[in-house]
Coordinates of C-alpha atoms and ligand atoms in Angstrom, one line a residue:
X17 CA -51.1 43.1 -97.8
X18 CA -50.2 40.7 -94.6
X19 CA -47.8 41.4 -92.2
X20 CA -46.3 38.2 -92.1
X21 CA -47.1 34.7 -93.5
X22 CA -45.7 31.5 -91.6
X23 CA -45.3 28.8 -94.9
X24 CA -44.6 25.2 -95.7
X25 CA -44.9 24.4 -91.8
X26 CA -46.8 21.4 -90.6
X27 CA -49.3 22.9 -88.9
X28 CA -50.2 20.7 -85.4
X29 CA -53.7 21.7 -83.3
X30 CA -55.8 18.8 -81.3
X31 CA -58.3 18.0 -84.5
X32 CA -55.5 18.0 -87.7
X33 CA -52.1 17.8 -88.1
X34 CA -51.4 19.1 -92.1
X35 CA -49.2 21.5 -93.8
X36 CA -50.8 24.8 -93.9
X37 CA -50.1 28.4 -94.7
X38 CA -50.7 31.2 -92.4
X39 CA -51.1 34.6 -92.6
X40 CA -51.1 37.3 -90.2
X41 CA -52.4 40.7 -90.1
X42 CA -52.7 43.4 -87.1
X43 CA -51.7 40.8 -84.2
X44 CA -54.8 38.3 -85.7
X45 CA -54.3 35.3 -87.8
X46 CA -55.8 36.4 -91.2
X47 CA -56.0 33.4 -93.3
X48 CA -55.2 30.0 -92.7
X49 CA -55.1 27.6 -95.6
X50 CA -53.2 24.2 -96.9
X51 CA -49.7 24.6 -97.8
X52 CA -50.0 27.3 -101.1
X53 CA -53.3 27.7 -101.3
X54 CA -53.7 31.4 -99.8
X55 CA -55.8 33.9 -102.0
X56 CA -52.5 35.9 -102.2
X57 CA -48.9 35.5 -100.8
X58 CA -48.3 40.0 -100.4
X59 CA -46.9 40.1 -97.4
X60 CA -44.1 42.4 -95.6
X61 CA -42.2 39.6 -94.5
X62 CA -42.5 36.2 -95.4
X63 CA -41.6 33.0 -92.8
X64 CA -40.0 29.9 -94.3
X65 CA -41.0 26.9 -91.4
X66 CA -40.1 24.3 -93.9
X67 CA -39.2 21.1 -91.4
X68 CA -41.0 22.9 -88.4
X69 CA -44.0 22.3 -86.3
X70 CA -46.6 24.9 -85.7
X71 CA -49.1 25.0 -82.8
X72 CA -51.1 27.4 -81.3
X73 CA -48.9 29.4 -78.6
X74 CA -49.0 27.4 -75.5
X75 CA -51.2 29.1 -72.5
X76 CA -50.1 28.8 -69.2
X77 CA -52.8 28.8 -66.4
X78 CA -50.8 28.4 -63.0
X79 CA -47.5 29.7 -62.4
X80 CA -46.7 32.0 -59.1
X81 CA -44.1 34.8 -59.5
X82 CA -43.2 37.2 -57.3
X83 CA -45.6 35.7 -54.7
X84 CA -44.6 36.2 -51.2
X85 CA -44.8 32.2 -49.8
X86 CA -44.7 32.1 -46.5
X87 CA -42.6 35.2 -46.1
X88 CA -40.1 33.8 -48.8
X89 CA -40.6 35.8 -52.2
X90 CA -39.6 33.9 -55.1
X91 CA -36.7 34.7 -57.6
X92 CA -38.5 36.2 -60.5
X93 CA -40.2 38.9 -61.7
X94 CA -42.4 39.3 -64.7
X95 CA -39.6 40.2 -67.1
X96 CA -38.1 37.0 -66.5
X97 CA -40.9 35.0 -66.0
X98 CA -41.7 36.2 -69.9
X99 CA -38.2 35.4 -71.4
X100 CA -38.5 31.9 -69.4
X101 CA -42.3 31.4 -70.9
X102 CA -41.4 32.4 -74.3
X103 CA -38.4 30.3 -74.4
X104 CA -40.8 27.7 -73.1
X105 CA -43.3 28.3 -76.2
X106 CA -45.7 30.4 -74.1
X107 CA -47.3 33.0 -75.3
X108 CA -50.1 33.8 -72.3
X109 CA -49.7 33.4 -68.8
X110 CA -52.5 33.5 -65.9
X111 CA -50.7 34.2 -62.5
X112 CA -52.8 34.9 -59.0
X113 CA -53.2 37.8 -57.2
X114 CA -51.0 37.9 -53.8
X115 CA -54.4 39.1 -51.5
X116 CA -53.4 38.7 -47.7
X117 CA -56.2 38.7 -45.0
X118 CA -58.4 42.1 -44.9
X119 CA -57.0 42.8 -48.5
X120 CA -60.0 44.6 -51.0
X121 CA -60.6 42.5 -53.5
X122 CA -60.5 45.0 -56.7
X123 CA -57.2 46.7 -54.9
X124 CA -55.5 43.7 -54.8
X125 CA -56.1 42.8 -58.3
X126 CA -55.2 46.3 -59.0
X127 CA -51.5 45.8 -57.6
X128 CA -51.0 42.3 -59.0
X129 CA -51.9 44.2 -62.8
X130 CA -49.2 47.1 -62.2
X131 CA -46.8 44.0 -61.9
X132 CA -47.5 42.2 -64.7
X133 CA -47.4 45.1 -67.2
X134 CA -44.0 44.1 -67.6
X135 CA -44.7 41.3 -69.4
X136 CA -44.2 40.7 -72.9
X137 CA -46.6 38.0 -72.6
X138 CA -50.4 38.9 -72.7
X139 CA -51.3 38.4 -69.1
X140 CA -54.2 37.8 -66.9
X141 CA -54.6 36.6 -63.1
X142 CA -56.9 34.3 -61.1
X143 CA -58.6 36.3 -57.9
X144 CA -57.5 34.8 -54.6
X145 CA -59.0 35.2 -51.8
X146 CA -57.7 34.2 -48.6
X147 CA -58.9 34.0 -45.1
X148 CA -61.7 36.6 -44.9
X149 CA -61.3 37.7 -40.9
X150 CA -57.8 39.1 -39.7
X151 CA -56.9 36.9 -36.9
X152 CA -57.4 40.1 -35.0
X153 CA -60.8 40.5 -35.3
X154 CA -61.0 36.3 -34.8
X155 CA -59.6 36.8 -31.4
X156 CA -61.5 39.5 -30.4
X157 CA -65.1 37.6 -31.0
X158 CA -63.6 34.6 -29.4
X159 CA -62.5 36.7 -26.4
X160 CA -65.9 38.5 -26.1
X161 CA -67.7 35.1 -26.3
X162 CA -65.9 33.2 -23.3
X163 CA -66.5 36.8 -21.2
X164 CA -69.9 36.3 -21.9
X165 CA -70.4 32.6 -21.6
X166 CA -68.3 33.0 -18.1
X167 CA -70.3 36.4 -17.3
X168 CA -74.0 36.0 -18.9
X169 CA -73.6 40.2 -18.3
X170 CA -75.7 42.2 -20.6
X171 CA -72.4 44.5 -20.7
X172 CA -70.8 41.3 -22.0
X173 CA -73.0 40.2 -24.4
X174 CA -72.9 43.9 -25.6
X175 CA -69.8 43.4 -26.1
X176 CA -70.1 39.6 -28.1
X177 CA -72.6 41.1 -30.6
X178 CA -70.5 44.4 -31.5
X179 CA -67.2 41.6 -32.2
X180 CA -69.4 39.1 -34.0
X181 CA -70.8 41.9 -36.3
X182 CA -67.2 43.5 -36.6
X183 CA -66.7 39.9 -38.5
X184 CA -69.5 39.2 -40.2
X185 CA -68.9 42.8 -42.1
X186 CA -65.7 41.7 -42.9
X187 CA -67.1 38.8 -44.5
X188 CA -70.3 40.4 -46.1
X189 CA -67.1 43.3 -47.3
X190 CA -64.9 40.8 -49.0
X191 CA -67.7 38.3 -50.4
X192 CA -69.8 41.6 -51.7
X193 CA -66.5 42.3 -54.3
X194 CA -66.9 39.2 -55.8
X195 CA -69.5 40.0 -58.3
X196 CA -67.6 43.2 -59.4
X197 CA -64.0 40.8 -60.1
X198 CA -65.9 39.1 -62.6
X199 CA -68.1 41.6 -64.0
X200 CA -65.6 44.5 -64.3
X201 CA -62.6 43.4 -63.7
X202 CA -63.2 40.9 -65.9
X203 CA -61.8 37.8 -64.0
X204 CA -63.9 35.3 -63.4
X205 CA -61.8 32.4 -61.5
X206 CA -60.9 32.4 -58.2
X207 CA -58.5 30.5 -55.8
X208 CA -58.9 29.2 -52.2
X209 CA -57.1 27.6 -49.9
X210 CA -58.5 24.5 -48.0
X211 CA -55.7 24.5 -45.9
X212 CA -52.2 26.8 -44.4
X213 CA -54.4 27.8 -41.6
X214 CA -51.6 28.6 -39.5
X215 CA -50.7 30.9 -42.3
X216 CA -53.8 32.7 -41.9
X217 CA -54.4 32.0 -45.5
X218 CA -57.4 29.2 -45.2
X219 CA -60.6 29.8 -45.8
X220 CA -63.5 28.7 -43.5
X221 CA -66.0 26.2 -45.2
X222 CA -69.0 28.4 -44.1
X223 CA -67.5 31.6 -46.0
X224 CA -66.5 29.2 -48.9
X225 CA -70.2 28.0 -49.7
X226 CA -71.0 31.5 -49.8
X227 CA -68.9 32.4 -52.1
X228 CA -69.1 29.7 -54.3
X229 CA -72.9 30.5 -54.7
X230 CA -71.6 34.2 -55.6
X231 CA -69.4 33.2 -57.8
X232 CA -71.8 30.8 -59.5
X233 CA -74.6 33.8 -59.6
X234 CA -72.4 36.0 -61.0
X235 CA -70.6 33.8 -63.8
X236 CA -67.7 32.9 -62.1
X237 CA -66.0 29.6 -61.2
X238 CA -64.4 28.9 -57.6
X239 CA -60.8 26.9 -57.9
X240 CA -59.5 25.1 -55.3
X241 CA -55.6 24.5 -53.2
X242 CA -57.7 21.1 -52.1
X243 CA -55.8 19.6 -48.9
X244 CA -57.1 18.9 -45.7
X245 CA -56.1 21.1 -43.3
X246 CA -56.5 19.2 -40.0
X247 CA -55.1 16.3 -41.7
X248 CA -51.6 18.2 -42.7
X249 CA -51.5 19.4 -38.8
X250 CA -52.7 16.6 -37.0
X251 CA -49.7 14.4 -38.9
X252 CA -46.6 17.2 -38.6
X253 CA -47.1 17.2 -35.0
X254 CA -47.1 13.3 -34.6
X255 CA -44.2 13.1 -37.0
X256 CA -42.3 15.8 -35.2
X257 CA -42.7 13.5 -31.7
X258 CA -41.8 10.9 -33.8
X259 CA -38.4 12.3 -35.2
X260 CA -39.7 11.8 -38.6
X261 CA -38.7 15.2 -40.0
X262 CA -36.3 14.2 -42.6
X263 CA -37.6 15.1 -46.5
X264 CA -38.8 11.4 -47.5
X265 CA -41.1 11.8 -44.4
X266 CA -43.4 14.9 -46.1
X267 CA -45.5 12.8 -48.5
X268 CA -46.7 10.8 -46.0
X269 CA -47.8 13.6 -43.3
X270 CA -49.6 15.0 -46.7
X271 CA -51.0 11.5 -47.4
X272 CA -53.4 10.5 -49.9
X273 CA -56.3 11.3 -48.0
X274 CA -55.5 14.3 -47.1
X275 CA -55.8 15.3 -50.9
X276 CA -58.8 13.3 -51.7
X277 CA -60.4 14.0 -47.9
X278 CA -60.9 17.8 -49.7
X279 CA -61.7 17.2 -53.3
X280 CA -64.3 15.1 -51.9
X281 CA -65.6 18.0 -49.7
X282 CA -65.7 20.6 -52.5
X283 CA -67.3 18.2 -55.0
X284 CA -70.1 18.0 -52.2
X285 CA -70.7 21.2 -51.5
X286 CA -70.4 22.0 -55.8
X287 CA -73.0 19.3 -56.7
X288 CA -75.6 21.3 -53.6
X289 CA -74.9 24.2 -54.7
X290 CA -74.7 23.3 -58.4
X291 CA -71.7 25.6 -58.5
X292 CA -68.8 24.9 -61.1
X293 CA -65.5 24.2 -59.6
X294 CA -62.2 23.7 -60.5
X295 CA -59.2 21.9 -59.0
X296 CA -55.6 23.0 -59.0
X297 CA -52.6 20.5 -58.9
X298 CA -54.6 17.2 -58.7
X299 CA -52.0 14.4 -57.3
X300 CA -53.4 11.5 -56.3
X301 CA -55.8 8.1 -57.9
X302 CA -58.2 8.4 -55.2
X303 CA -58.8 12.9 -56.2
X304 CA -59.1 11.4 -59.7
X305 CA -61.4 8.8 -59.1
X306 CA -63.6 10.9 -57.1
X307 CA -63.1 13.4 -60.2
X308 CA -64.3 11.4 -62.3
X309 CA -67.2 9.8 -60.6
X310 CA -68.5 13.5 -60.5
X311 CA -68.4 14.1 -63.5
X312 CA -70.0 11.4 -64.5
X313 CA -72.7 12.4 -62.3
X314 CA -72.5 15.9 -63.6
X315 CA -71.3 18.1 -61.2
X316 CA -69.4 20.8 -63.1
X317 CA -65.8 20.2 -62.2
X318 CA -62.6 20.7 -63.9
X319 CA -59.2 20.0 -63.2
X320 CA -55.7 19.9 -64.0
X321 CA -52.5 18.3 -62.4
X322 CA -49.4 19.9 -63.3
X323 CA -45.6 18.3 -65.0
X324 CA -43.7 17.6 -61.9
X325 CA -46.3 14.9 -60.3
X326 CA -46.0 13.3 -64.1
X327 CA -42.1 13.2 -64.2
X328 CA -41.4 12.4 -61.0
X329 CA -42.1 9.8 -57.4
X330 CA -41.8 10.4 -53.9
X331 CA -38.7 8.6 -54.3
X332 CA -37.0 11.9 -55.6
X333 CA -37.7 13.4 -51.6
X334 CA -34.4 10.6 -50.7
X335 CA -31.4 12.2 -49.5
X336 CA -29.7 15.1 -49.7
X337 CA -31.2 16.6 -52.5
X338 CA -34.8 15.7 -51.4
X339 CA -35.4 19.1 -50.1
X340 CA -35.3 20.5 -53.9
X341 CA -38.7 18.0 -54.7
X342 CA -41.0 19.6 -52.2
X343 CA -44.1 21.2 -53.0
X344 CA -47.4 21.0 -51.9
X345 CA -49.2 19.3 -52.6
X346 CA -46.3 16.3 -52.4
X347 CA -45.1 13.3 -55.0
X348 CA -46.4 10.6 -54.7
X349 CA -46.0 6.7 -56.3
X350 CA -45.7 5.3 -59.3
X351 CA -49.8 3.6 -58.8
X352 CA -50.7 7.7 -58.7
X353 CA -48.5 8.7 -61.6
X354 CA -50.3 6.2 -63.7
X355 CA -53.5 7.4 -62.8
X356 CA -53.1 10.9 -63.7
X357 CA -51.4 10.0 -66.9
X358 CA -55.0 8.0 -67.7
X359 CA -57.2 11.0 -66.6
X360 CA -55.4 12.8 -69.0
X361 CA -56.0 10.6 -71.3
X362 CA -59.7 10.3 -71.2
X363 CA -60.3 13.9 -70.3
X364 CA -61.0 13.4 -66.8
X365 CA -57.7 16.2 -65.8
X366 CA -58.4 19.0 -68.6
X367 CA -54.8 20.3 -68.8
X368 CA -51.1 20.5 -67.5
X369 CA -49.8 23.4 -65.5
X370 CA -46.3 24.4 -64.1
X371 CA -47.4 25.7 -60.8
X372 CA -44.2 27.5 -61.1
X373 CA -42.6 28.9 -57.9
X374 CA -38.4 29.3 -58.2
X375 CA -36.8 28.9 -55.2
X376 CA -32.9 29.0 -55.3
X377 CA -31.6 25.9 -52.8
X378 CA -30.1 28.7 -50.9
X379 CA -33.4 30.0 -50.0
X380 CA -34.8 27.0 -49.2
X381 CA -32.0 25.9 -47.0
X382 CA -31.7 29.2 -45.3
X383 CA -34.2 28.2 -42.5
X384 CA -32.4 24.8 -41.5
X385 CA -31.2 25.0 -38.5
X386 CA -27.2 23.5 -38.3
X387 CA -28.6 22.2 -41.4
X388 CA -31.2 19.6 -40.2
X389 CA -33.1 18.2 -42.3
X390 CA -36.8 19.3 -41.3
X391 CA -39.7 19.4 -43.8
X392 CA -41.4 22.0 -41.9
X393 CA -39.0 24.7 -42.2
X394 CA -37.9 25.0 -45.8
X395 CA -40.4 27.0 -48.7
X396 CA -42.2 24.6 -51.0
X397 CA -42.3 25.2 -54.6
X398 CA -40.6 23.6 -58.0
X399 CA -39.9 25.7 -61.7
X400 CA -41.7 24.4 -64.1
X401 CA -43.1 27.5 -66.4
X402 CA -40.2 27.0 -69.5
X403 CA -39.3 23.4 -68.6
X404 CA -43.2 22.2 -69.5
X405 CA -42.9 22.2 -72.9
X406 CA -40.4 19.7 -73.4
X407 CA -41.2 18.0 -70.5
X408 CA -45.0 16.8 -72.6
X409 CA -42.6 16.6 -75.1
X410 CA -41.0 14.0 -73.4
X411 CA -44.2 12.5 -72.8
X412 CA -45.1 12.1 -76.4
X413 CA -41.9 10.9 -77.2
X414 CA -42.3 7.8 -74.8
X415 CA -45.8 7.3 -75.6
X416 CA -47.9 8.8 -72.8
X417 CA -49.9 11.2 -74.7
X418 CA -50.5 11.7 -78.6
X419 CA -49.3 14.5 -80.3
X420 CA -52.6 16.2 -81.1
X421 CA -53.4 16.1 -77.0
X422 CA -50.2 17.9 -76.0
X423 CA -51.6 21.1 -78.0
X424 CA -55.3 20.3 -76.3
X425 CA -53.4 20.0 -72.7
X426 CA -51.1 22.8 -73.2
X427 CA -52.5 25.5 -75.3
X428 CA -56.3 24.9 -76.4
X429 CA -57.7 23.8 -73.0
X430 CA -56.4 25.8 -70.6
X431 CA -57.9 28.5 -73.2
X432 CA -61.2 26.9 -73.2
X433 CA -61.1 26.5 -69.2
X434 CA -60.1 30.1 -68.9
X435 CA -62.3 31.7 -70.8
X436 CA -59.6 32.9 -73.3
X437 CA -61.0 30.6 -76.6
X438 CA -60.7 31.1 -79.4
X439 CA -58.7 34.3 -78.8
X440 CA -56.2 32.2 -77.1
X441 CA -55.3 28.4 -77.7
X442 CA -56.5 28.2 -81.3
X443 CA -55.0 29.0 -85.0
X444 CA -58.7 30.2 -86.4
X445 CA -59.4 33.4 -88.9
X446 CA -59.5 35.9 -86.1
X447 CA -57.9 34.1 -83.0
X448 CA -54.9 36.3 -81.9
X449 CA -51.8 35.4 -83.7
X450 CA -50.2 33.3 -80.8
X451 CA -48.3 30.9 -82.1
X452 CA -44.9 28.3 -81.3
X453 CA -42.9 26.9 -84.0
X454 CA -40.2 23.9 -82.8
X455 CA -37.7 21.9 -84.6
X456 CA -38.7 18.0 -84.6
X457 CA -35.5 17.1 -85.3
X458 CA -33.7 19.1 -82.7
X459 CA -33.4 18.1 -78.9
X460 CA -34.1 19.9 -75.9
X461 CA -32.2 20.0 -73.0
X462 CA -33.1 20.5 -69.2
X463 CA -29.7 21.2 -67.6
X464 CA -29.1 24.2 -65.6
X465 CA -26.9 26.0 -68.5
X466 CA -29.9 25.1 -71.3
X467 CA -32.3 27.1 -69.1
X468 CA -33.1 30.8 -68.5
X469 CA -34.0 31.5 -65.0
X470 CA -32.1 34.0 -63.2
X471 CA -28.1 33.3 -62.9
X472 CA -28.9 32.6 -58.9
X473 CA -30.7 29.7 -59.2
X474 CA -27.9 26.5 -58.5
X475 CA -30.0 23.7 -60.1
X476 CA -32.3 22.5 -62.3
X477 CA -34.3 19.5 -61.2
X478 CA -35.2 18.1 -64.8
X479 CA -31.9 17.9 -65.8
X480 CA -32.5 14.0 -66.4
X481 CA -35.1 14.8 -68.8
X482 CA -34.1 16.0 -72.7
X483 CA -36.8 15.5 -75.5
X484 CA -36.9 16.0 -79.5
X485 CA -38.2 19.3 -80.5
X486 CA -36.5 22.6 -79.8
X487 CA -38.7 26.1 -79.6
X488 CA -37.3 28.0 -82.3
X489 CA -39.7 31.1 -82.6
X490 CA -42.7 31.9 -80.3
X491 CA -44.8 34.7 -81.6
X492 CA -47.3 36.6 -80.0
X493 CA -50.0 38.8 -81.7
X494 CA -47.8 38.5 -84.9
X495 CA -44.4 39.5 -83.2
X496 CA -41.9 37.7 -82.8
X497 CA -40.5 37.2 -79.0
X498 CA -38.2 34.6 -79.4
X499 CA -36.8 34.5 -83.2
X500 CA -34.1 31.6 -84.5
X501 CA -33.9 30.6 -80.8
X502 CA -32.8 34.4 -79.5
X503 CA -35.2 36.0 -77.0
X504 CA -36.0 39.5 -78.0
X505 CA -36.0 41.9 -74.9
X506 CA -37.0 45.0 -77.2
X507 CA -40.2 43.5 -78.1
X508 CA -43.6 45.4 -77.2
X509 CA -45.2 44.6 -73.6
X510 CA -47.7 42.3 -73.2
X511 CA -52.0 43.1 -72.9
X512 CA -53.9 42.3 -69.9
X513 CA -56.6 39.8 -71.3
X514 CA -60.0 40.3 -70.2
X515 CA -61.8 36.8 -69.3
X516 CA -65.3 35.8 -69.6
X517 CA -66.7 32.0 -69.3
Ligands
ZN9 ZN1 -49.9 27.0 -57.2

């Protein structure tokens, strides 16, 4: 006896599209077979998807919620973030933890678990690790060291080797936990920043190699915020002399180079160390290019690039409204667009990913001053996380990607790159019942009123964007979360998924 069959629905993963039957029992699918040809159809409930598509439940890899940004915290929380998700056909999410400088490793991803319980998602988080000296103990070894240098005292150079140790064990601390936040904690991808040094957030290159050989000794894989640091402030300072402050301006201090200057970097020090790598929010043709000479040459890198650099140009950062289009890394032109939308296509960018950060306008106007426009001052970050489906959606409506890929992009690869396959991202005997079923024939709309964030939020910046195929049910471990279009909030919470690669 099942617990569920779905029946009659044409069943759409990245190898087949065919109708098929499924059955479900204990959270797992049980059976899968063509349309009527299960061993038996006793089930408790049966599901009628005549006219539907069925995929595997979408996984979502980057998304940031309740993430304190630059001393702005975002909008959501994890009960949200999972009626937006499920709405969006998403049935697993991996956020980050919110580590600050001096943090523990294990206790941050400690705190970052409490918060997602929550969920009604299954849940999991990528380790970040952030600059691994307070600025404190910075200043005190550079303090000691011009003493010295001035002095050439013993007393002095006492005093250089007790600061320069004080460091280097709060290095050796944070790099020693790395093995344990794959092995135990069972997370095995990690985040760094290549740039926000004023933030305190960036890691030094010297610390980074070491880590990346950790990770790579330990089973792990290092992902990277690639953009170059001195780059980023070399450029706001001459555009700030230059009066060029206004939104249009940011894509241009955040140039091309300043994107590709870093990928470059980490592919260098991966293909050394032989270390796998993987890039976050890839932007630009040059990243790309270098991307996919690597790979060529076999260094072990991955990447993604996420929906708002596929829907939209710089051209969006115009005007009065360009302040709602920024995000780091920026847009950029029409010559980039195309490239990424070709990377997809031949595997060089792995997935798509909402890098979801929801910002009301009010918040990211707050810190105008007389309302100046000033790309320095306002918080970067776009929605994305329930908008993503019918953004690709959009995209295989007008021909940019098949409809077998936007399972591979959405669901199946970011559960192959996360170490969540074939648990995650697949409809196999066995796999966890995760799975989206959407009307073809309806449409799906982007406007404000057709979302679900949180009543504050004043906009939506896809409103321009509507796309055939409307998420009817999403269903995770065999229950349903969203039924006939209608969120359930009584549903069961979410697990925390364990990851291996
Ligand atoms: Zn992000």
């Amino acid at each position: 006896m099942y617990d569920l069959i779905i029946k009659n629905g044409l069943v759409i993963t990245s190898e087949y599209s065919s109708y098929m039957d499924i059955a479900i029992k204990d959270g797992k699918i049980a059976d899968i077979k063509e349309k009527g040809k299960l061993e038996n159809y006793e089930s408790k409930e049966i599901f009628d998807a005549s006219g539907k598509h069925v995929i595997p439940g979408l996984v979502e890899p980057h998304m940031h919620i309740k993430a304190p940004l630059g001393g702005v915290v975002d909008i959501m929380d994890f009960d949200t973030a999972s009626e937006c998700a499920a709405y969006g056909g998403i049935t697993s999410y991996i956020d980050f933890t919110s580590t600050l400088p001096g943090d523990s490793l294990p206790d941050a991803v400690e705190y970052r678990k409490k918060e997602m319980e929550i969920s009604t998602l299954d849940y999991a988080c990528h380790c970040k690790v952030v600059n691994l000296v307070s600025s404190e103990l910075a200043a005190q070894a550079a303090i000691a060291e011009v003493r010295y240098k001035a002095s050439g005292s013993e007393e002095d150079k006492k005093k250089l080797e007790e600061a320069e140790k004080k460091v280097n064990d709060a290095v050796q601390a944070r790099l020693s936990e790395i093995p344990g936040i794959i092995k135990e904690k069972k997370i095995p991808t990690f985040k760094f920043f290549m740039t926000y040094r004023k933030a305190n957030v960036m890691i030094d290159d010297t610390y980074l190699l070491q880590a990346m050989e950790i990770a790579r000794d330990n089973g792990g894989r290092c992902g990277f915020h690639a953009e170059n640091n001195a780059i980023a402030e070399f450029n706001e300072a001459k555009f700030a002399e230059e009066g060029k402050l206004d939104w249009e301006y940011f894509p241009e201090c955040k140039g091309n180079i300043c994107e590709a200057e870093a990928v470059n970097r980490v592919i260098s020090y991966a293909e050394m160390l032989k270390a796998p790598i993987y890039f976050f929010h890839i932007t630009t043709k040059e990243s790309v290019d270098l991307i996919r000479a690597a790979q060529k040459r076999g260094v072990d890198v991955i990447a993604e690039t996420c929906s708002h650099y596929l829907m939209f140009t710089k051209d969006k950062n115009k005007g009065n409204d360009g302040i709602l289009y920024l995000m780091s890394p920026p847009l950029r032109t029409r010559k980039d667009q195309d490239a990424l939308w070709e990377a997809l296509k031949d595997g060089t960018l792995s997935l798509v990913s909402s890098d979801n950060c929801t910002f009301t306008r009010k918040q990211k106007e707050a810190p105008l001053v007389n309302g100046v426009h000033d790309f320095r001052k306002p918080i970067s970050g776009v929605s994305g996380i329930e908008e993503r489906f019918t953004l690709m959606r959009w995209a295989v409506e007008n021909g940019k990607i098949p409809e077998n890929e936007f399972v591979k992009l959405l669901s199946e690869n970011p559960a192959k790159v996360f170490g969540l396959y074939p648990k995650k991202g697949a409809l196999l005997p066995g796999s966890d019942a995760d799975i989206t079923i959407y009307d073809p024939e309806k449409t799906s709309y982007l406007k404000k009123e057709d979302l679900h964030y949180p009543e504050e939020l004043e906009y939506s910046i896809y409103e321009e964007f509507s796309a055939k195929g409307k998420v009817e049910d999403t269903i995770r471990r065999g229950e349903f979360l969203v039924r006939d279009g209608i969120y359930n909030r009584n549903s069961s919470k979410g697990r925390f998924m364990e990851r291996t690669l």
